[in-house]
Amino acid sequence: MIYDLAVVGGGPAGMMAAGRAGERGARVILLEKNDSLGIKLLLSGGGRCNFTNLTADDKGAMAVYGRNHKFLFSAFHRFGVKSVLRFFADLGVTTEAGDKGRVFPKSGRAEDIRQALLKYLEKYKVEIRHGAAVSGLVARENAIRGARLRGGGEILSKNFVIATGGRSYPSTGSTGDAYGWLASLGHTVNTPRPALTPVVVKEKIVKKLEGLSLKDAGLNVLAGKKIVARCRGDMVFTSDGLSGPAVIDLSGRIGSLLSAGALKLEIDLFPDSEKSELDKKIRQDFHESNNKQLKNYLVRLTSPRLAPVILEISGLNGARAVSDIKKEERVRLTGALKGFILEVKGLKGFDRAMITAGGVATFEVDPKTMRSRFYPNLFFAGEALDLDGPSGGYNLQICWSTGYTAGDSVSF
Ligand SMILES: Cc1cc2nc3c(=O)[nH]c(=O)nc-3n(C[C@H](O)[C@H](O)[C@H](O)COP(=O)(O)OP(=O)(O)OC[C@H]3O[C@@H](n4cnc5c(N)ncnc54)[C@H](O)[C@@H]3O)c2cc1C
């Protein structure tokens, strides 16, 4: 049996490519080494799947995709955000846009996005082969003839789409398998690097705050006393550091700054107030409730979990009455609230990175079709390519657009 198209990798990019080619009438097989499709998709957006962003294909805003953003113009034009919204609506998914243009299924369930894609594959009779780990491609006369299966056997097809993802969260199946085969076929694979990762800090105190979210906090990155990067947004303490959208989006910058020297993070719990304003407010509050214990006051000002940690880092005894607190002690307290300092130890690796930066060099791929410039029947889609964006639905939009373009471009 010779298929019209064999898609390697059943993540969002591979499912989209396979479905679109099937919709065009191609005989398609989708090869996935796991026992189910879209395992990483189910983890996305904390299980809610932030599947696109309303601004993702906005030409003025596409610089968020970094140095290779122009590569995406054509695919985003062919199948951009509006097309993605219509696509999922047609498959019965009701969606809603949240903060900063992020779009989710209204149910808050990533499973609905996966089910919609499975319905799409079924409708267009895509053959799905689970447990099919591809171990290499067979090339002859400048064309790909087959995909070798681990454990024996070969899938023959007129066209191939490589949608094997990157190397991050390897437990989901994305283990970077294709990089080696593609390099041996002559493609350049830019060094894969973990990106959008949590930050690890030296202080053990964060363990006490594990799981605590901070809404719209400020974060300064310090090299010595100088602020070298900053951001503002939601973050969460982990067992050994910080994560959450604001931290994750800053992680790339932290990674490159770290190579030049030690860094500290300064969390500002009250980014809307100057230090002097916060001090004035605290002074007034102390004045109005002078018998109150400091720890109870801090619980109200921050949160029950944060209050004891703030006391610890400012070296104050929470059992004291607020009327007892001296000016110098109050200044220390304000300092801790506006500048909770943590020393960066490093970044989490591939096991916890949301995406992989690097991958198949885009200059060796035709952006209009996702076709290899070396092999006319070889195509790419999704994170296997050297493309990445910030958190917020931008990375899945890459998968939908490049997957659709590849499936739309195969000749059969
Ligand atoms: C925790 C987490 C949360 C995320 N949240 C979001 C979010 O909210 N919004 C967003 O836009 N992005 C998010 N992302 C990123 C997004 O999930 C990825 O960019 C996306 O899944 C990449 O899709 P893909 O199809 O290219 O690859 P993958 O999803 O990695 O799929 C690749 C597939 O190929 C299969 N495969 C690999 N090698 C072989 C082989 N040799 N043979 C057969 N099959 C193979 C794998 O098993 C896997 O199923 C998140 C990522 C993580 C880890």
Coordinates of C-alpha atoms and ligand atoms in Angstrom, one line a residue:
M1 CA 0.0 0.0 0.0
I2 CA 1.4 3.4 -0.9
Y3 CA -0.3 6.3 0.9
D4 CA -0.6 9.8 -0.5
L5 CA 0.7 11.2 2.7
A6 CA 2.3 9.8 5.9
V7 CA 2.4 12.2 8.8
V8 CA 4.9 11.4 11.5
G9 CA 3.7 12.7 14.9
G10 CA 0.2 13.0 16.2
G11 CA 0.4 16.3 18.1
P12 CA -1.6 19.3 17.1
A13 CA 0.5 20.1 14.0
G14 CA 0.4 16.5 12.7
M15 CA -3.3 16.1 13.3
M16 CA -4.0 19.4 11.5
A17 CA -1.8 18.4 8.5
A18 CA -3.3 14.9 8.3
G19 CA -6.8 16.2 8.5
R20 CA -6.4 18.9 5.9
A21 CA -4.8 16.5 3.4
G22 CA -7.6 14.0 4.1
E23 CA -10.2 16.7 3.5
R24 CA -8.6 17.3 0.1
G25 CA -9.1 13.7 -0.7
A26 CA -5.6 12.3 0.0
R27 CA -5.1 8.8 1.5
V28 CA -3.4 9.6 4.7
I29 CA -1.8 7.7 7.5
L30 CA -0.8 9.3 10.8
L31 CA 2.0 7.6 12.7
E32 CA 2.1 8.2 16.4
K33 CA 4.4 6.4 18.8
N34 CA 2.1 6.9 21.9
D35 CA -1.1 5.0 22.4
S36 CA -3.1 8.2 22.0
L37 CA -2.8 11.5 20.1
G38 CA -2.1 15.0 21.4
I39 CA -0.8 14.1 24.9
K40 CA 1.0 17.4 25.2
L41 CA -2.0 19.3 23.9
L42 CA -3.9 18.0 26.9
L43 CA -1.4 19.6 29.3
S44 CA -1.5 22.9 27.5
G45 CA -2.8 26.0 29.2
G46 CA -2.8 24.1 32.5
G47 CA -5.3 21.6 31.0
R48 CA -7.5 24.4 29.6
C49 CA -5.6 24.7 26.2
N50 CA -4.9 28.3 25.3
F51 CA -5.1 27.3 21.6
T52 CA -4.6 30.7 20.0
N53 CA -4.3 34.4 20.6
L54 CA -6.4 37.0 18.9
T55 CA -3.2 39.0 18.1
A56 CA -1.1 36.1 16.9
D57 CA -1.4 36.9 13.1
D58 CA -1.5 40.6 13.5
K59 CA 1.5 41.7 11.3
G60 CA 2.4 44.5 13.6
A61 CA 2.6 42.2 16.6
M62 CA 4.2 39.2 14.9
A63 CA 7.7 40.3 16.1
V64 CA 6.8 38.3 19.2
Y65 CA 7.9 35.3 17.2
G66 CA 11.4 36.6 17.1
R67 CA 14.0 36.4 14.4
N68 CA 12.1 33.9 12.2
H69 CA 8.7 35.6 12.4
K70 CA 8.6 36.5 8.7
F71 CA 8.7 32.8 7.8
L72 CA 5.1 32.7 9.3
F73 CA 3.5 35.4 7.2
S74 CA 2.4 33.1 4.4
A75 CA 1.0 30.3 6.7
F76 CA -0.7 32.8 8.9
H77 CA -2.3 34.4 5.8
R78 CA -3.5 31.0 4.6
F79 CA -4.8 29.8 7.9
G80 CA -4.7 32.5 10.6
V81 CA -6.5 33.1 13.8
K82 CA -9.9 33.7 12.3
S83 CA -9.6 30.5 10.3
V84 CA -8.7 28.6 13.5
L85 CA -11.6 30.0 15.4
R86 CA -14.0 29.1 12.5
F87 CA -12.4 25.6 12.2
F88 CA -13.0 24.7 15.9
A89 CA -16.5 26.4 15.8
D90 CA -17.4 24.2 12.8
L91 CA -16.3 21.2 14.9
G92 CA -18.6 22.2 17.7
V93 CA -16.2 23.9 20.1
T94 CA -17.4 27.0 21.8
T95 CA -14.6 29.3 22.6
E96 CA -13.9 32.4 24.7
A97 CA -11.2 35.0 24.7
G98 CA -9.7 35.9 28.0
D99 CA -7.0 38.3 29.2
K100 CA -4.5 39.6 26.7
G101 CA -6.2 38.0 23.7
R102 CA -5.8 34.4 24.9
V103 CA -8.4 32.0 23.5
F104 CA -9.6 28.9 25.3
P105 CA -12.5 26.4 24.8
K106 CA -15.4 27.7 26.9
S107 CA -15.6 24.4 28.7
G108 CA -12.0 25.0 30.0
R109 CA -11.1 21.5 28.8
A110 CA -8.2 20.8 26.4
E111 CA -9.8 17.5 25.8
D112 CA -12.5 19.3 23.7
I113 CA -9.9 20.6 21.3
R114 CA -8.4 17.1 21.0
Q115 CA -11.8 15.5 20.5
A116 CA -12.5 18.1 17.7
L117 CA -9.3 17.2 16.0
L118 CA -10.1 13.4 16.3
K119 CA -13.5 14.1 14.8
Y120 CA -11.8 15.9 11.9
L121 CA -9.5 13.0 11.3
E122 CA -12.3 10.5 11.4
K123 CA -14.5 12.6 9.0
Y124 CA -11.8 12.5 6.4
K125 CA -10.8 8.9 7.0
V126 CA -7.3 9.4 8.2
E127 CA -5.8 6.1 9.2
I128 CA -4.3 6.5 12.7
R129 CA -1.6 4.1 13.7
H130 CA -0.8 4.3 17.4
G131 CA 2.3 2.7 18.9
A132 CA 4.1 3.4 15.6
A133 CA 7.5 4.9 16.4
V134 CA 9.3 6.0 13.3
S135 CA 13.1 5.4 13.5
G136 CA 14.2 7.0 10.2
L137 CA 13.3 8.0 6.7
V138 CA 14.4 6.2 3.6
A139 CA 15.5 8.6 0.8
R140 CA 16.1 7.7 -2.8
E141 CA 16.9 10.0 -5.7
N142 CA 16.2 13.1 -3.8
A143 CA 12.8 12.0 -2.6
I144 CA 11.6 10.3 0.6
R145 CA 10.3 6.9 -0.2
G146 CA 9.5 5.5 3.2
A147 CA 9.3 5.8 7.0
R148 CA 11.0 3.0 8.9
L149 CA 9.2 1.8 12.0
R150 CA 11.1 0.8 15.1
G151 CA 10.6 -2.9 15.5
G152 CA 10.5 -3.4 11.8
G153 CA 8.5 -2.5 8.7
E154 CA 8.3 0.5 6.5
I155 CA 5.5 2.9 5.6
L156 CA 5.5 3.8 1.9
S157 CA 4.0 7.1 0.8
K158 CA 4.2 9.7 -1.9
N159 CA 4.6 12.5 0.7
F160 CA 5.8 12.9 4.3
V161 CA 5.0 15.5 6.9
I162 CA 7.4 15.6 9.9
A163 CA 5.4 16.8 12.9
T164 CA 7.4 15.2 15.7
G165 CA 7.6 18.3 17.9
G166 CA 10.6 19.4 19.9
R167 CA 12.4 17.9 22.9
S168 CA 10.5 19.5 25.7
Y169 CA 8.4 17.5 28.1
P170 CA 9.8 14.3 26.7
S171 CA 7.3 12.3 28.8
T172 CA 4.7 13.3 26.3
G173 CA 6.6 11.7 23.4
S174 CA 8.4 14.8 22.1
T175 CA 12.0 13.4 22.3
G176 CA 13.5 15.1 19.3
D177 CA 13.7 11.8 17.3
A178 CA 13.5 13.5 13.9
Y179 CA 16.5 15.8 14.4
G180 CA 19.0 13.1 13.7
W181 CA 17.3 11.7 10.6
L182 CA 16.8 15.2 9.1
A183 CA 20.4 16.1 9.8
S184 CA 21.6 12.9 8.0
L185 CA 19.4 13.9 5.0
G186 CA 21.3 17.2 4.8
H187 CA 18.9 19.5 6.7
T188 CA 20.3 22.0 9.2
V189 CA 19.0 21.5 12.7
N190 CA 19.6 24.6 14.8
T191 CA 20.6 23.5 18.3
P192 CA 17.4 22.7 20.3
R193 CA 17.2 24.6 23.5
P194 CA 14.6 24.6 26.3
A195 CA 12.4 27.7 26.2
L196 CA 9.6 29.1 28.2
T197 CA 10.8 27.4 31.4
P198 CA 10.4 28.0 35.1
V199 CA 13.3 29.6 36.9
V200 CA 15.2 27.8 39.8
V201 CA 16.4 29.9 42.7
K202 CA 18.9 29.3 45.5
E203 CA 16.7 30.1 48.5
K204 CA 14.9 27.2 50.1
I205 CA 12.2 29.5 51.4
V206 CA 10.2 29.3 48.2
K207 CA 9.3 25.7 49.1
K208 CA 7.1 27.1 51.8
L209 CA 5.2 29.1 49.1
E210 CA 4.9 26.3 46.5
G211 CA 1.7 26.6 44.5
L212 CA 1.0 30.2 45.7
S213 CA 0.0 32.5 42.8
L214 CA 0.8 36.2 42.6
K215 CA -1.6 38.2 40.5
D216 CA 0.0 41.0 38.5
A217 CA 3.2 41.2 40.4
G218 CA 6.3 43.1 39.3
L219 CA 9.6 41.3 38.6
N220 CA 13.0 42.9 38.2
V221 CA 16.0 41.0 37.1
L222 CA 19.1 42.4 38.7
A223 CA 22.8 42.0 37.7
G224 CA 24.5 43.5 40.7
K225 CA 22.3 46.5 41.6
K226 CA 21.3 47.2 38.0
I227 CA 17.9 46.2 36.6
V228 CA 18.7 44.4 33.4
A229 CA 15.2 43.1 32.6
R230 CA 11.7 43.5 34.0
C231 CA 8.2 42.3 33.5
R232 CA 4.8 42.4 35.2
G233 CA 2.1 39.7 35.3
D234 CA 1.0 36.5 37.0
M235 CA 3.5 34.2 38.6
V236 CA 3.5 31.2 40.8
F237 CA 6.0 29.8 43.3
T238 CA 7.3 26.3 42.7
S239 CA 9.1 23.9 45.0
D240 CA 12.4 25.4 43.9
G241 CA 11.7 28.7 42.2
L242 CA 9.2 30.6 40.2
S243 CA 7.0 29.9 37.2
G244 CA 3.8 31.3 35.7
P245 CA 3.3 33.4 32.5
A246 CA 5.4 36.4 33.5
V247 CA 8.4 34.4 34.6
I248 CA 8.1 32.0 31.7
D249 CA 8.1 34.8 29.2
L250 CA 11.1 36.3 30.8
S251 CA 13.0 33.0 31.0
G252 CA 14.7 33.3 27.6
R253 CA 16.1 36.6 28.6
I254 CA 17.2 35.3 32.0
G255 CA 18.9 32.4 30.2
S256 CA 21.0 34.7 28.0
L257 CA 21.8 37.1 30.8
L258 CA 22.9 34.3 33.1
S259 CA 25.7 33.4 30.7
A260 CA 27.2 36.8 31.5
G261 CA 27.0 36.5 35.3
A262 CA 25.0 36.0 38.5
L263 CA 21.4 37.4 38.6
K264 CA 18.9 38.1 41.3
L265 CA 15.1 38.4 41.0
E266 CA 13.3 41.1 42.8
I267 CA 9.5 40.5 43.3
D268 CA 7.4 43.6 43.8
L269 CA 4.2 42.6 45.5
F270 CA 2.8 46.2 45.1
P271 CA 3.9 47.3 41.7
D272 CA 1.3 50.1 41.5
S273 CA 2.7 51.9 44.5
E274 CA 6.0 53.7 45.0
K275 CA 7.9 52.5 48.1
S276 CA 7.2 55.9 49.9
E277 CA 3.4 55.5 49.1
L278 CA 3.3 52.0 50.5
D279 CA 5.2 53.1 53.6
K280 CA 2.7 55.9 54.1
K281 CA -0.2 53.5 53.8
I282 CA 1.3 51.0 56.2
R283 CA 2.1 53.9 58.7
Q284 CA -1.6 55.0 58.5
D285 CA -2.8 51.4 58.9
F286 CA -0.6 50.9 61.9
H287 CA -1.9 54.1 63.4
E288 CA -5.6 53.1 62.9
S289 CA -5.1 49.6 64.4
N290 CA -2.4 50.0 66.9
N291 CA -3.2 46.9 69.1
K292 CA -3.2 44.5 66.2
Q293 CA -0.5 41.9 65.9
L294 CA 1.8 42.5 63.0
K295 CA 1.3 38.9 61.6
N296 CA -2.5 39.5 61.4
Y297 CA -2.0 42.8 59.7
L298 CA 0.3 41.2 57.1
V299 CA -2.1 38.3 56.5
R300 CA -4.7 41.0 55.5
L301 CA -2.3 43.0 53.4
T302 CA -0.8 40.0 51.5
S303 CA -2.1 36.4 52.2
P304 CA -1.9 33.8 55.0
R305 CA 0.9 31.9 53.3
L306 CA 3.0 35.0 52.3
A307 CA 2.7 36.8 55.6
P308 CA 5.1 34.5 57.6
V309 CA 7.6 34.5 54.8
I310 CA 7.6 38.3 54.6
L311 CA 8.1 38.4 58.4
E312 CA 11.0 36.0 58.1
I313 CA 12.8 37.9 55.4
S314 CA 12.3 41.2 57.1
G315 CA 13.5 39.7 60.4
L316 CA 10.4 40.8 62.4
N317 CA 8.5 39.1 65.1
G318 CA 4.8 38.8 64.0
A319 CA 3.5 38.6 67.6
R320 CA 4.4 42.2 68.2
A321 CA 1.7 44.9 68.2
V322 CA 1.9 47.1 65.1
S323 CA 2.2 50.1 67.5
D324 CA 5.5 48.7 68.6
I325 CA 7.1 48.7 65.2
K326 CA 9.8 51.3 64.8
K327 CA 10.3 53.4 61.7
E328 CA 13.5 51.5 60.7
E329 CA 11.6 48.2 61.0
R330 CA 8.7 49.4 59.0
V331 CA 11.1 50.5 56.2
R332 CA 12.5 46.9 56.3
L333 CA 9.0 45.5 55.9
T334 CA 8.2 47.8 53.0
G335 CA 11.5 46.8 51.4
A336 CA 10.6 43.1 51.6
L337 CA 7.1 43.8 50.1
K338 CA 8.5 45.8 47.2
G339 CA 11.7 43.8 46.8
F340 CA 11.5 40.1 47.7
I341 CA 14.9 39.1 46.5
L342 CA 15.8 35.6 45.3
E343 CA 19.1 34.5 43.7
V344 CA 18.8 32.7 40.3
K345 CA 20.3 29.2 40.3
G346 CA 19.4 28.4 36.7
L347 CA 16.5 27.5 34.4
K348 CA 14.6 24.2 34.3
G349 CA 15.7 22.0 31.4
F350 CA 13.8 20.2 28.7
D351 CA 11.8 18.1 31.2
R352 CA 9.9 21.3 32.3
A353 CA 10.2 23.6 29.3
M354 CA 7.0 24.4 27.6
I355 CA 8.6 24.6 24.2
T356 CA 11.8 23.9 22.3
A357 CA 13.6 26.8 20.6
G358 CA 15.8 25.7 17.6
G359 CA 14.9 22.9 15.2
V360 CA 14.8 22.5 11.5
A361 CA 16.3 25.7 9.9
T362 CA 13.5 27.7 8.3
F363 CA 15.6 28.9 5.4
E364 CA 15.6 25.3 4.1
V365 CA 11.8 25.2 4.0
D366 CA 9.5 27.0 1.6
P367 CA 7.3 29.2 3.8
K368 CA 4.4 29.1 1.3
T369 CA 4.1 25.3 1.4
M370 CA 6.2 24.0 4.3
R371 CA 8.0 21.9 1.7
S372 CA 11.7 21.0 2.2
R373 CA 13.9 22.8 -0.3
F374 CA 15.9 19.6 -0.8
Y375 CA 13.2 16.9 -1.0
P376 CA 10.0 17.9 -2.9
N377 CA 7.8 15.4 -1.1
L378 CA 9.0 16.2 2.4
F379 CA 7.1 18.8 4.6
F380 CA 7.4 20.1 8.1
A381 CA 4.9 21.3 10.7
G382 CA 4.8 22.6 14.2
E383 CA 7.5 22.7 16.8
A384 CA 9.9 20.5 14.8
L385 CA 10.7 23.8 12.9
D386 CA 12.9 26.5 14.3
L387 CA 10.0 28.6 15.4
D388 CA 8.8 29.7 18.8
G389 CA 6.6 32.3 20.4
P390 CA 5.8 33.6 23.9
S391 CA 3.2 32.0 26.1
G392 CA -0.4 33.0 25.4
G393 CA -1.6 30.7 22.6
Y394 CA 1.1 31.8 20.1
N395 CA 2.8 28.4 19.9
L396 CA -0.3 26.4 19.1
Q397 CA -1.2 28.9 16.4
I398 CA 2.2 28.0 14.8
C399 CA 1.0 24.3 14.8
W400 CA -2.4 25.1 13.2
S401 CA -1.0 27.4 10.5
T402 CA 2.0 25.3 9.5
G403 CA 0.1 22.0 9.8
Y404 CA -2.8 23.3 7.6
T405 CA -0.3 24.7 5.1
A406 CA 1.6 21.4 4.8
G407 CA -1.6 19.4 4.5
D408 CA -2.9 21.9 1.9
S409 CA 0.3 21.7 -0.2
V410 CA 1.0 18.0 -0.7
S411 CA 0.5 16.9 -4.3
F412 CA -1.0 13.5 -4.8
Ligands
LIG1 C1 2.9 22.2 30.0 C2 2.7 22.8 28.6 C3 1.8 23.8 28.5 C4 1.6 24.4 27.2 N1 0.6 25.3 27.1 C5 0.4 25.9 25.9 C6 -0.7 26.8 25.7 O1 -1.5 27.0 26.5 N2 -0.7 27.4 24.5 C7 0.2 27.2 23.5 O2 0.1 27.8 22.4 N3 1.2 26.3 23.6 C8 1.3 25.7 24.8 N4 2.3 24.7 24.9 C9 3.2 24.4 23.8 C10 2.4 23.5 22.8 O3 1.8 22.4 23.5 C11 3.4 22.9 21.8 O4 3.9 24.0 21.1 C12 2.7 22.0 20.8 O5 2.2 20.9 21.5 C13 3.6 21.5 19.7 O6 2.9 20.7 18.8 P1 3.5 19.7 17.8 O7 2.4 19.0 17.1 O8 4.5 20.5 16.9 O9 4.4 18.7 18.7 P2 4.0 17.8 19.9 O10 2.7 18.3 20.6 O11 5.2 17.7 20.7 O12 3.6 16.4 19.2 C14 4.6 15.6 18.6 C15 4.1 14.2 18.5 O13 5.0 13.5 17.7 C16 5.1 12.2 18.3 N5 6.4 11.6 17.9 C17 7.6 12.1 18.3 N6 8.6 11.3 17.7 C18 7.9 10.4 17.0 C19 8.4 9.2 16.3 N7 9.7 8.9 16.2 N8 7.5 8.4 15.7 C20 6.1 8.7 15.9 N9 5.7 9.7 16.6 C21 6.6 10.5 17.2 C22 5.0 12.5 19.8 O14 4.7 11.3 20.6 C23 4.0 13.6 19.9 O15 2.7 13.0 20.0 C24 2.5 24.1 26.2 C25 3.4 23.1 26.3 C26 3.6 22.5 27.6 C27 4.6 21.4 27.7

